[in-house]
Amino acid sequence: MWVSEIFHSIQGEGELTGVPSVFVRTAGCNLRCSWCDTKHASWDPEGEQLSPEEIVARIASHPVAHVVLTGGEPMAARDLPELASLVRAAGKHITIETAGTLPPRGIACDLASISPKLANSTPAEGAISHDWITRHEATRLNPLILREWLAGYACQFKFVVTGEADLPEIDALLTDIASPIPPHKVLLMPEGIDSAAIARHSPAVLAICKARGFRYCDRLHIALFGHTRGT
């Protein structure tokens, strides 16, 4: 299994913000988001080959009850179901952070943190090959797969938002999913990989959350550590 990094930190996003966790970041992704903050695991993936048993041994060296399987796109990792089963057997709470473009297929998971990619994620021409731009745009949203996650797992839906212009696309996707999602399970996160960018987008995102009852999603790890690997 190709792993970009394993580290002990706190969850910086979503319902479990602040909870000490071990993060297993797989290398490789089927998307190429323009604002990606982990290009070392997606655009230019790097890492080491580890067996699920080796990964679980590293997790066990930290005194935590929560494990986050993230990426890149962790669901693209062939051995992730085996790893998740071993983590579950070790008695850990499992969060899977995924874009929701690949089906769960019964994987062990206590919280699916699903981040559907809006149009603001598509790279501009020239930023990457045109083939990748086309592939990203065609792949980034799949309501059928999102429904499958929602039907089988506790989910939070986390959207990276730049402003009110993103709201119609969010509304359209929630309609396409065609399953009731409570507003507090819809998390809006200001786009940005540094505190200045997050602060710039926060007022518009806060206004949307107040008007619609969605949950505002901060990025605590950025405030604490900056845009730093292993945090």
Coordinates of C-alpha atoms in Angstrom, one line a residue, residues 32-206:
R32 CA -6.6 17.2 -9.4
C33 CA -8.2 20.0 -7.3
S34 CA -6.9 23.5 -8.1
W35 CA -6.6 24.4 -4.5
C36 CA -5.3 21.0 -3.2
D37 CA -3.3 21.4 0.0
T38 CA -1.8 17.9 -0.2
K39 CA -0.2 17.8 -3.7
H40 CA 2.5 15.5 -2.3
A41 CA -0.3 12.9 -2.1
S42 CA -2.2 13.8 -5.2
W43 CA -0.8 16.0 -8.0
D44 CA 2.8 14.6 -7.4
P45 CA 2.3 11.6 -5.1
E46 CA 5.2 10.4 -3.1
G47 CA 5.5 7.9 -0.2
E48 CA 6.5 4.4 0.8
Q49 CA 5.1 1.0 0.4
L50 CA 3.7 -0.4 3.6
S51 CA 1.6 -3.4 4.4
P52 CA -1.7 -3.0 6.3
E53 CA -0.1 -4.8 9.2
E54 CA 2.9 -2.3 9.2
I55 CA 0.5 0.6 9.2
V56 CA -1.5 -0.7 12.1
A57 CA 1.7 -1.2 14.1
R58 CA 2.6 2.4 13.5
I59 CA -0.9 3.5 14.6
A60 CA -0.5 1.4 17.8
S61 CA 2.5 3.4 18.8
H62 CA 0.3 6.4 19.6
P63 CA -2.3 6.6 22.4
V64 CA -5.3 7.5 20.4
A65 CA -8.8 6.1 19.9
H66 CA -9.4 7.8 16.5
V67 CA -7.8 7.0 13.2
V68 CA -8.3 9.1 10.0
L69 CA -7.8 7.5 6.6
T70 CA -7.2 10.3 4.2
G71 CA -5.3 11.2 1.0
G72 CA -5.0 11.9 -1.8
E73 CA -8.1 9.7 -2.3
P74 CA -7.9 6.8 0.2
M75 CA -10.7 4.9 -1.5
A76 CA -8.4 4.5 -4.5
A77 CA -5.9 2.4 -2.4
R78 CA -6.5 -1.2 -3.2
D79 CA -5.6 -2.4 0.3
L80 CA -7.7 0.1 2.2
P81 CA -10.6 -2.3 3.0
E82 CA -8.1 -4.7 4.6
L83 CA -6.4 -1.8 6.5
A84 CA -9.8 -0.5 7.7
S85 CA -10.8 -4.0 8.9
L86 CA -7.6 -4.3 10.9
V87 CA -8.0 -0.8 12.4
R88 CA -11.6 -1.7 13.4
A89 CA -10.4 -5.0 15.0
A90 CA -7.9 -2.8 17.0
G91 CA -10.9 -1.0 18.5
K92 CA -10.3 2.3 16.8
H93 CA -12.9 4.9 15.6
I94 CA -12.4 5.2 11.8
T95 CA -13.0 8.4 9.8
I96 CA -12.5 8.1 6.0
E97 CA -11.9 11.5 4.3
T98 CA -13.0 11.0 0.7
A99 CA -14.3 13.0 -2.3
G100 CA -17.1 10.5 -2.7
T101 CA -16.3 9.5 -6.2
L102 CA -15.7 5.9 -5.4
P103 CA -18.1 3.5 -3.8
P104 CA -17.7 2.3 -0.2
R105 CA -18.2 -1.4 -0.9
G106 CA -18.9 -2.3 2.7
I107 CA -15.6 -0.8 4.1
A108 CA -15.3 -0.4 7.9
C109 CA -16.0 3.2 8.7
D110 CA -17.6 5.1 11.6
L111 CA -17.7 8.5 10.0
A112 CA -17.5 9.2 6.3
S113 CA -16.2 12.7 5.8
I114 CA -17.3 13.3 2.2
S115 CA -16.0 16.4 0.4
P116 CA -17.7 16.6 -3.0
K117 CA -15.8 18.8 -5.4
L118 CA -17.5 21.9 -6.8
A119 CA -16.6 23.6 -10.0
N120 CA -14.2 25.9 -8.1
S121 CA -11.9 22.8 -7.8
T122 CA -11.3 22.4 -11.5
P123 CA -7.8 23.5 -12.5
A124 CA -7.4 26.4 -15.0
E125 CA -6.1 25.7 -18.5
G126 CA -2.3 25.5 -18.3
A127 CA -2.1 24.5 -14.7
I128 CA -2.0 20.8 -15.6
S129 CA -2.5 18.7 -18.7
H130 CA -5.8 19.2 -20.5
D131 CA -6.5 15.5 -20.2
W132 CA -6.4 15.8 -16.4
I133 CA -8.7 18.8 -16.4
T134 CA -11.2 16.9 -18.5
R135 CA -10.9 13.8 -16.3
H136 CA -11.3 15.9 -13.1
E137 CA -14.4 17.7 -14.5
A138 CA -16.0 14.4 -15.6
T139 CA -15.3 12.6 -12.3
R140 CA -15.6 15.1 -9.5
L141 CA -19.3 14.6 -8.8
N142 CA -21.3 11.3 -8.7
P143 CA -24.7 11.6 -6.9
L144 CA -25.3 7.8 -7.2
I145 CA -22.1 7.0 -5.2
L146 CA -22.9 9.8 -2.7
R147 CA -26.3 8.2 -2.1
E148 CA -24.6 4.9 -1.5
W149 CA -22.3 6.4 1.2
L150 CA -25.3 8.2 2.8
A151 CA -27.4 5.0 2.9
G152 CA -24.7 2.9 4.6
Y153 CA -22.7 5.2 6.9
A154 CA -22.8 8.2 9.3
C155 CA -21.8 11.0 7.0
Q156 CA -20.8 14.6 7.0
F157 CA -20.7 16.5 3.7
K158 CA -17.9 19.1 3.6
F159 CA -17.8 21.6 0.8
V160 CA -14.9 24.0 0.0
V161 CA -16.5 27.3 -0.6
T162 CA -15.2 30.6 -2.0
G163 CA -18.5 32.5 -1.7
E164 CA -22.2 32.8 -2.5
A165 CA -21.6 31.8 -6.1
D166 CA -21.0 28.3 -5.0
L167 CA -24.4 27.9 -3.3
P168 CA -26.5 27.0 -6.4
E169 CA -24.2 24.1 -7.2
I170 CA -24.4 22.9 -3.6
D171 CA -28.2 23.1 -3.6
A172 CA -28.3 21.3 -7.0
L173 CA -26.1 18.5 -5.7
L174 CA -28.1 18.1 -2.5
T175 CA -31.2 17.8 -4.7
D176 CA -29.6 15.3 -7.0
I177 CA -28.6 13.1 -4.0
A178 CA -32.3 12.9 -3.3
S179 CA -31.8 11.8 0.3
P180 CA -32.6 14.0 3.3
I181 CA -29.4 15.6 4.7
P182 CA -29.9 17.7 7.8
P183 CA -28.5 21.2 7.4
H184 CA -26.1 20.6 10.3
K185 CA -24.5 17.7 8.4
V186 CA -23.6 20.1 5.5
L187 CA -20.3 21.8 6.4
L188 CA -19.0 24.8 4.5
M189 CA -15.3 25.4 4.7
P190 CA -13.7 28.6 3.4
E191 CA -11.2 27.9 0.6
G192 CA -7.6 28.6 1.5
I193 CA -4.4 26.9 2.6
D194 CA -3.3 29.8 4.8
S195 CA -4.9 31.9 7.5
A196 CA -5.1 35.0 5.3
A197 CA -7.0 33.2 2.5
I198 CA -9.4 31.6 5.0
A199 CA -10.1 34.9 6.6
R200 CA -10.7 36.5 3.2
H201 CA -13.5 33.9 2.4
S202 CA -14.9 33.5 5.9
P203 CA -17.4 36.4 6.0
A204 CA -19.3 35.1 2.9
V205 CA -19.3 31.5 4.2
L206 CA -20.5 32.6 7.6

